[in-house]
Short mmCIF file of C-alpha atoms and ligand atoms in Angstrom, two decimals:
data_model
loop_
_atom_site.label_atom_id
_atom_site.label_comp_id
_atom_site.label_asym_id
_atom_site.label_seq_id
_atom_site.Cartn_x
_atom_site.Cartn_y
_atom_site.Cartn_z
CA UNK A 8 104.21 -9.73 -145.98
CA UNK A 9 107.06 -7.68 -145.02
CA UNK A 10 106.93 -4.54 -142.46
CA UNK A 11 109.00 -2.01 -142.69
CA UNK A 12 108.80 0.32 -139.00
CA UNK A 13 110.89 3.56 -140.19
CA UNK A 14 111.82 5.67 -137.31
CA UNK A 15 112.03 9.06 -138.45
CA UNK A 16 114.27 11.62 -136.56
CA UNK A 17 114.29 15.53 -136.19
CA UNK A 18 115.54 17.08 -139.29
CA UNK A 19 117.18 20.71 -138.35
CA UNK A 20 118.42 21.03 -142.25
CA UNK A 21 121.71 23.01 -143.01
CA UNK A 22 122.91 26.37 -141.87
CA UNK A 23 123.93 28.91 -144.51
CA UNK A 24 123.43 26.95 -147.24
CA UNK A 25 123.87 28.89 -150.38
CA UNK A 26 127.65 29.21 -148.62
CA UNK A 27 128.05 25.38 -148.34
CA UNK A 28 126.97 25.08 -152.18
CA UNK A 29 129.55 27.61 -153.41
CA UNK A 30 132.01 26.33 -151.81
CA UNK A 31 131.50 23.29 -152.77
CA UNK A 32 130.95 24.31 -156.52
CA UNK A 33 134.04 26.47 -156.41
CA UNK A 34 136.33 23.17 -154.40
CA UNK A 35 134.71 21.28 -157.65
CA UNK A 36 135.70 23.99 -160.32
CA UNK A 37 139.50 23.80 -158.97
CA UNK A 38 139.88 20.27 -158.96
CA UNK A 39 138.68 19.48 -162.87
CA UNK A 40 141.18 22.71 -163.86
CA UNK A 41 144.16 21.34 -161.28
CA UNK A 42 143.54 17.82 -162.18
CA UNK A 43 143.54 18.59 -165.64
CA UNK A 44 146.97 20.86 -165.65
CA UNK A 45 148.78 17.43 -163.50
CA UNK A 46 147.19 15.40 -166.29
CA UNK A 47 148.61 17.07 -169.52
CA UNK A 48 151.79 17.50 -167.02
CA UNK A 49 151.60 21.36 -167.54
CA UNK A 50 152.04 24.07 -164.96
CA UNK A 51 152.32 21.57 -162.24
CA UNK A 52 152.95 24.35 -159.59
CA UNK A 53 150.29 26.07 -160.75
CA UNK A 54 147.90 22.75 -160.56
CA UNK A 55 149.19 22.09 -156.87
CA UNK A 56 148.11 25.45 -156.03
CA UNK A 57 144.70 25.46 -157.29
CA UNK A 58 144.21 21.22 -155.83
CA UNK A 59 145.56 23.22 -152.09
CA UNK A 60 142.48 26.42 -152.66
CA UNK A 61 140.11 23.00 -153.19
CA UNK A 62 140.77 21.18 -150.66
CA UNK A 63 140.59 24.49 -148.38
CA UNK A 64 136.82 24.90 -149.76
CA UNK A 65 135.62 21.52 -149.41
CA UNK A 66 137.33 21.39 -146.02
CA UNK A 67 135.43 24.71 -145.27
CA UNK A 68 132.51 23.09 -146.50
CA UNK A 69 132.64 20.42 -144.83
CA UNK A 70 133.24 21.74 -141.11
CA UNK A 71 130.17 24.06 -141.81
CA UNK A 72 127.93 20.74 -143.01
CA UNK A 73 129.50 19.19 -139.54
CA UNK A 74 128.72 21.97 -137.51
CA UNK A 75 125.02 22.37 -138.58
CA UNK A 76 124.27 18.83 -138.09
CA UNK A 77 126.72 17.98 -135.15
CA UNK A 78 129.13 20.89 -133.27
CA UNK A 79 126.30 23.38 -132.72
CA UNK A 80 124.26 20.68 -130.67
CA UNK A 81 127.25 20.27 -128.74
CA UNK A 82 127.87 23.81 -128.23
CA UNK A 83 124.02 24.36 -127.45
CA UNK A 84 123.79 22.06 -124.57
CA UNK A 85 127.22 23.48 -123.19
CA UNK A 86 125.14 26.56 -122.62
CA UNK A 87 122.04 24.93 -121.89
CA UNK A 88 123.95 23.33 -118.91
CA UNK A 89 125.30 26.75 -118.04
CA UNK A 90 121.27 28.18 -117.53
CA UNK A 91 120.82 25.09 -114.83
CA UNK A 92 117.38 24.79 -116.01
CA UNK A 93 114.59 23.97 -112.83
CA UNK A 94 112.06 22.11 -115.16
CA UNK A 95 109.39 24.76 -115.16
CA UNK A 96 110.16 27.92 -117.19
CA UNK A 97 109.17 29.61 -119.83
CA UNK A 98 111.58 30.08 -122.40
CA UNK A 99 112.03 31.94 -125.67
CA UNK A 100 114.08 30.84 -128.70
CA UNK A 101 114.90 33.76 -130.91
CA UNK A 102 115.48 32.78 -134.15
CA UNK A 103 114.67 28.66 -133.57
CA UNK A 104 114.68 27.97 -137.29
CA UNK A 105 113.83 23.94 -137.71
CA UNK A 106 114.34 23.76 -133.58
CA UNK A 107 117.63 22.67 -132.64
CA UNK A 108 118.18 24.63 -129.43
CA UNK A 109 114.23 24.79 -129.24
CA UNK A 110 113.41 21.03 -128.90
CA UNK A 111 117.29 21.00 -126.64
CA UNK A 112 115.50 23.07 -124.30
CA UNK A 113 111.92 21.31 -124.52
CA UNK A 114 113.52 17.74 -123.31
CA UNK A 115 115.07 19.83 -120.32
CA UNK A 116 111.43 21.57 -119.38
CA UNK A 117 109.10 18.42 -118.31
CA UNK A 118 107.29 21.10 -116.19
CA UNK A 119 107.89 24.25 -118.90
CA UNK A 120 107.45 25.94 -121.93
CA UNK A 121 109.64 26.80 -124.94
CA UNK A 122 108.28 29.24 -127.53
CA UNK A 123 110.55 29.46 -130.80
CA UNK A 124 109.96 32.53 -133.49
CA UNK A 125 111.32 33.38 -136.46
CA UNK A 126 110.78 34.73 -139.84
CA UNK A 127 112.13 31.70 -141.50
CA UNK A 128 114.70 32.61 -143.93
CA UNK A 129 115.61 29.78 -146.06
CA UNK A 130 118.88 32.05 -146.98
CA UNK A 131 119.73 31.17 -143.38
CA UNK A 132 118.66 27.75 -142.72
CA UNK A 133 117.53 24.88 -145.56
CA UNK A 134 113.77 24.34 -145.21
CA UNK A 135 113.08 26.80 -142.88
CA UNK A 136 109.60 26.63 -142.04
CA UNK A 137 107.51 26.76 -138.95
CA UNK A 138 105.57 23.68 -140.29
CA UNK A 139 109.12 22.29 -139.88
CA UNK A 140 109.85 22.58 -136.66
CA UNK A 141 106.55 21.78 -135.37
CA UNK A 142 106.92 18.26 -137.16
CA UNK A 143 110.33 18.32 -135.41
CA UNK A 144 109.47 18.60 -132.10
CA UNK A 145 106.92 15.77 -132.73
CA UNK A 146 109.02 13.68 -134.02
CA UNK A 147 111.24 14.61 -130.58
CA UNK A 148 108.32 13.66 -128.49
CA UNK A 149 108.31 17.32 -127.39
CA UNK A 150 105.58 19.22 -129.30
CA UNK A 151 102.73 19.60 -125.94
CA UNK A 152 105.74 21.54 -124.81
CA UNK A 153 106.86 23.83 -127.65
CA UNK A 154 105.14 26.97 -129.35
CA UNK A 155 106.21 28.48 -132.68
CA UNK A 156 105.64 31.90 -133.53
CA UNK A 157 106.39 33.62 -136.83
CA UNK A 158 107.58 37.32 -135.59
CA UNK A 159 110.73 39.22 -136.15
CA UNK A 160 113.50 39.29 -133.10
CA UNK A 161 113.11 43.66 -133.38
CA UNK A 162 109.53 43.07 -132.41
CA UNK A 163 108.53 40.62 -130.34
CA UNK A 164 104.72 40.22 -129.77
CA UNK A 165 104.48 39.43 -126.23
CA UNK A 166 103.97 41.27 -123.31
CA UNK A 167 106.74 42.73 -120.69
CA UNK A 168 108.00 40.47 -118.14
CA UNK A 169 106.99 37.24 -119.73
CA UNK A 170 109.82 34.87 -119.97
CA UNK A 171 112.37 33.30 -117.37
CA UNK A 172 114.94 32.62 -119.68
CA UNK A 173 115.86 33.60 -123.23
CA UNK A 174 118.25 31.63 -126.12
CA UNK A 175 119.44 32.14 -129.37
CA UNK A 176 121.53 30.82 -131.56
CA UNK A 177 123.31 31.67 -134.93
CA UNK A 178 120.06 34.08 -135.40
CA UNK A 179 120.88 37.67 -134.48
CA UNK A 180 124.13 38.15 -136.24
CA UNK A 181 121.89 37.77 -139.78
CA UNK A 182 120.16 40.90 -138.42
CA UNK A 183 121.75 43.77 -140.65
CA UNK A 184 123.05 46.86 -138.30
CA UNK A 185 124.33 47.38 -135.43
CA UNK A 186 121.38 49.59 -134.29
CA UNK A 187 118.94 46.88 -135.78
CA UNK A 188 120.75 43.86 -133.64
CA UNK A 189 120.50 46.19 -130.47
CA UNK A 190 116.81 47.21 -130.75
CA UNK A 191 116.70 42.99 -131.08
CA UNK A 192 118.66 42.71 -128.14
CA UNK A 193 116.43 45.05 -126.28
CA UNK A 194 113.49 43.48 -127.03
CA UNK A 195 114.84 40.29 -125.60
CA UNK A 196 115.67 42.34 -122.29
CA UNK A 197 111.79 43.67 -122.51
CA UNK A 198 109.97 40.89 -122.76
CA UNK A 199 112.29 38.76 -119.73
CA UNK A 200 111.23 38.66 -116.26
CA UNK A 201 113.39 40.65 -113.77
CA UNK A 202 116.39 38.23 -112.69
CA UNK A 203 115.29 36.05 -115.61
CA UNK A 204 118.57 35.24 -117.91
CA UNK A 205 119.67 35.25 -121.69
CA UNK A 206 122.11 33.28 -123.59
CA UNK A 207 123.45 33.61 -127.00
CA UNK A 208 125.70 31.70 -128.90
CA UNK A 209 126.89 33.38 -132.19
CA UNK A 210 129.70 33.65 -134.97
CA UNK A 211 130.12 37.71 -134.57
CA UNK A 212 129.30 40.49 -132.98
CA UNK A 213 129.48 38.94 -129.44
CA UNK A 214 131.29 41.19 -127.14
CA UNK A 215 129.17 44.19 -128.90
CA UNK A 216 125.64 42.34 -127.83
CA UNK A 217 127.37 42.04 -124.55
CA UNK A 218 127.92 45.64 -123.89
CA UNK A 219 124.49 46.80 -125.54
CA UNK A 220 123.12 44.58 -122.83
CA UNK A 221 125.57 46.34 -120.71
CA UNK A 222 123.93 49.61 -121.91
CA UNK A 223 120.21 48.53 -121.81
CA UNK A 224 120.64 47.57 -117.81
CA UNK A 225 121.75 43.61 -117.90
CA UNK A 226 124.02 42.45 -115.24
CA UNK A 227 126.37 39.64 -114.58
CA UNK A 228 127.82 39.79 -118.19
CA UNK A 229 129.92 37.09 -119.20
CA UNK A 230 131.00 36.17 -122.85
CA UNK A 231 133.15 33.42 -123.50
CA UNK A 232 136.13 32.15 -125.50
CA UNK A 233 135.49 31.14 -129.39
CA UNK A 234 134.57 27.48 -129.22
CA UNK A 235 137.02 25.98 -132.15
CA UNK A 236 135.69 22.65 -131.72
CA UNK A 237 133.17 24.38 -134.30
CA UNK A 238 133.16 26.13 -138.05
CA UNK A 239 132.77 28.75 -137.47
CA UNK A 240 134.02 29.43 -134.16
CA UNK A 241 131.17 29.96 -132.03
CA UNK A 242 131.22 32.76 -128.63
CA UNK A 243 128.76 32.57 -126.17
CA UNK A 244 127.13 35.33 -123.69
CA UNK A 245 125.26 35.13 -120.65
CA UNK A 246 123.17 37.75 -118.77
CA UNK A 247 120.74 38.35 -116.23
CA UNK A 248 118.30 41.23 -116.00
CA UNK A 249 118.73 43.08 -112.84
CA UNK A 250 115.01 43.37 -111.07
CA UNK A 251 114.06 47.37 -111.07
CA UNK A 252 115.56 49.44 -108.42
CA UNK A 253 117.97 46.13 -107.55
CA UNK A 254 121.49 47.94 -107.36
CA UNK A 255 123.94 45.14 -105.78
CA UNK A 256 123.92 43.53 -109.79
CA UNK A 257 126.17 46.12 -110.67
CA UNK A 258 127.51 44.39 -114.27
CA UNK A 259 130.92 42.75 -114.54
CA UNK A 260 133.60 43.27 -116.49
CA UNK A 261 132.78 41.70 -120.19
CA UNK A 262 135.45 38.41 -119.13
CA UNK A 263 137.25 36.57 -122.30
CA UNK A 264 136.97 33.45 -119.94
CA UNK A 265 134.90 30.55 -120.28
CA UNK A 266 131.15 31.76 -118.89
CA UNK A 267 130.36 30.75 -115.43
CA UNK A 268 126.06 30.24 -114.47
C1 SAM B 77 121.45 29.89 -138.98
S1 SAM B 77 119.75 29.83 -138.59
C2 SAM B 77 119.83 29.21 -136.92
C3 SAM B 77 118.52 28.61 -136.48
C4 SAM B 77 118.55 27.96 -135.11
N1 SAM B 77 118.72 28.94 -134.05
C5 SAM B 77 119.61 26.92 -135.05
O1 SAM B 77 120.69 27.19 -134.51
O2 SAM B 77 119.41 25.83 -135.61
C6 SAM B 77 119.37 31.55 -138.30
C7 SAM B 77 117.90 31.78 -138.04
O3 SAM B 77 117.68 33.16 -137.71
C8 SAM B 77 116.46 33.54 -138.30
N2 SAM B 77 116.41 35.02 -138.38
C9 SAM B 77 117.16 35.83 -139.14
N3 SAM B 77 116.80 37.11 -138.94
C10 SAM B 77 115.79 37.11 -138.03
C11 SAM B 77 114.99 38.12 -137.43
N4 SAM B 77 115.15 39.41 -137.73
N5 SAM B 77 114.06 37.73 -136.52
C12 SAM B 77 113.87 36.43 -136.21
N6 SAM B 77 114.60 35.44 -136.75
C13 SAM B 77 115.56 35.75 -137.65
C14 SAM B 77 116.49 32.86 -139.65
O4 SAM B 77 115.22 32.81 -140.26
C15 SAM B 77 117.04 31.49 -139.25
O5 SAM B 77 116.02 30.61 -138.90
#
């Protein structure tokens, strides 16, 4: 008899994906009425122009399906390598969804911790679930390492001081007012050690969650350029909490550069 071994992989599902489906719907939509204008040789300017708005959409769609699956990875160990992990923290993931940047950190922590929460919106991610990424990070050999937590990124529950390092990714710009991102944003700072860092990598709102953490006492502020080599263009910024009564942090000027660690 015939065995079949099937390796199964990580599945982090697609970002946005009520977007993707419009757009693919609406790319759909404009090629039956262009093709059918070029077909019955009628309006043909008007058929080119509605075959150019489809093949904007798909191409739209497309470079988001890309970047869920591919370009964010990429762009998520860029600033992985800029933390310069030791091996031993204890990390939080705000916002993990299925674990992309979660289990990326995991395989970089033989001696550490990653704890991922989230309130798993499916509007945000497809399949979000925390029965997801737990499967996930089994299926990346990672799980003894990795903790999942359902909690919202305004209220973390976990005491002061608790992690060395803090991520997220594509998670606190679905976080509706400005206020509502910033009280996120200081709950980060809260529950961080003193000199422990953060790192964010998101489609908007960047430079404004780098002077909030300006504001709520982070130093050595860096956000960098928009990374095109994704859709949509991705920024990312770094901080470091400056220990109580440390002065010689004083925070730098928000750069447009690329981040330095
Ligand atoms: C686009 S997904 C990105 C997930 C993951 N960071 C990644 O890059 O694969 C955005 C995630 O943010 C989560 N999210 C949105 N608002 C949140 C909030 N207030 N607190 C915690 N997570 C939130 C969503 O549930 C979703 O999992």
């Amino acid at each position: 008899m015939l065995t079949q071994s099937v390796t199964r992989k990580p599945d982090y599902g697609v970002d946005a994906p009520g977007v993707v489906r419009v757009l693919l719907l609406v790319a759909l939509g404009l090629c039956v009425l262009g093709f059918g204008l070029l077909l019955g040789l009628r309006w043909v300017w008007l058929a080119a122009w509605l075959l150019f708005w489809a093949f904007c959409c798909l191409a739209e769609a497309l470079a988001m399906l890309w970047t869920s699956r591919v370009g964010k990875l990429l762009e998520m160990r860029r600033m992985l390598d800029h933390l310069v992990l030791c091996g031993d923290e204890e990390v939080l993931d705000v916002g993990c969804g299925r674990g992309m940047l979660l289990i990326e950190a995991a395989r970089r922590l033989p001696k550490g911790h990653v704890t991922g929460i989230d309130i798993w919106s499916e509007h945000d991610q497809s399949g979000n679930s925390p029965l997801v990424t737990q499967e996930n990070a089994r299926l990346a050999g990672v799980a003894e390492r990795v903790s999942v937590v359902t909690a919202d990124a305004r209220q973390l529950p976990f005491p002061a001081e608790r992690f060395d390092v803090i991520v997220s990714c594509l998670a606190l710009h679905n976080i509706h007012g400005r206020e509502e991102r910033r009280q996120a944003l200081s709950e980060m700072l809260r529950v961080l050690k003193p000199d422990g860092r953060i790192a964010i990598l998101d489609l908007a709102h960047v430079k404004q969650y780098a002077r909030d953490l300006q504001d709520l006492g982070a130093s050595q502020l860096t956000v960098g350029r928009p990374s095109w080599r994704v859709f949509p263009p991705l920024r990312m910024v770094l901080a470091r909490k400056l220990p109580a009564g440390r002065e010689d942090g004083a925070a730098e000027a928000v750069s447009g550069g690329q981040p330095s660690a």
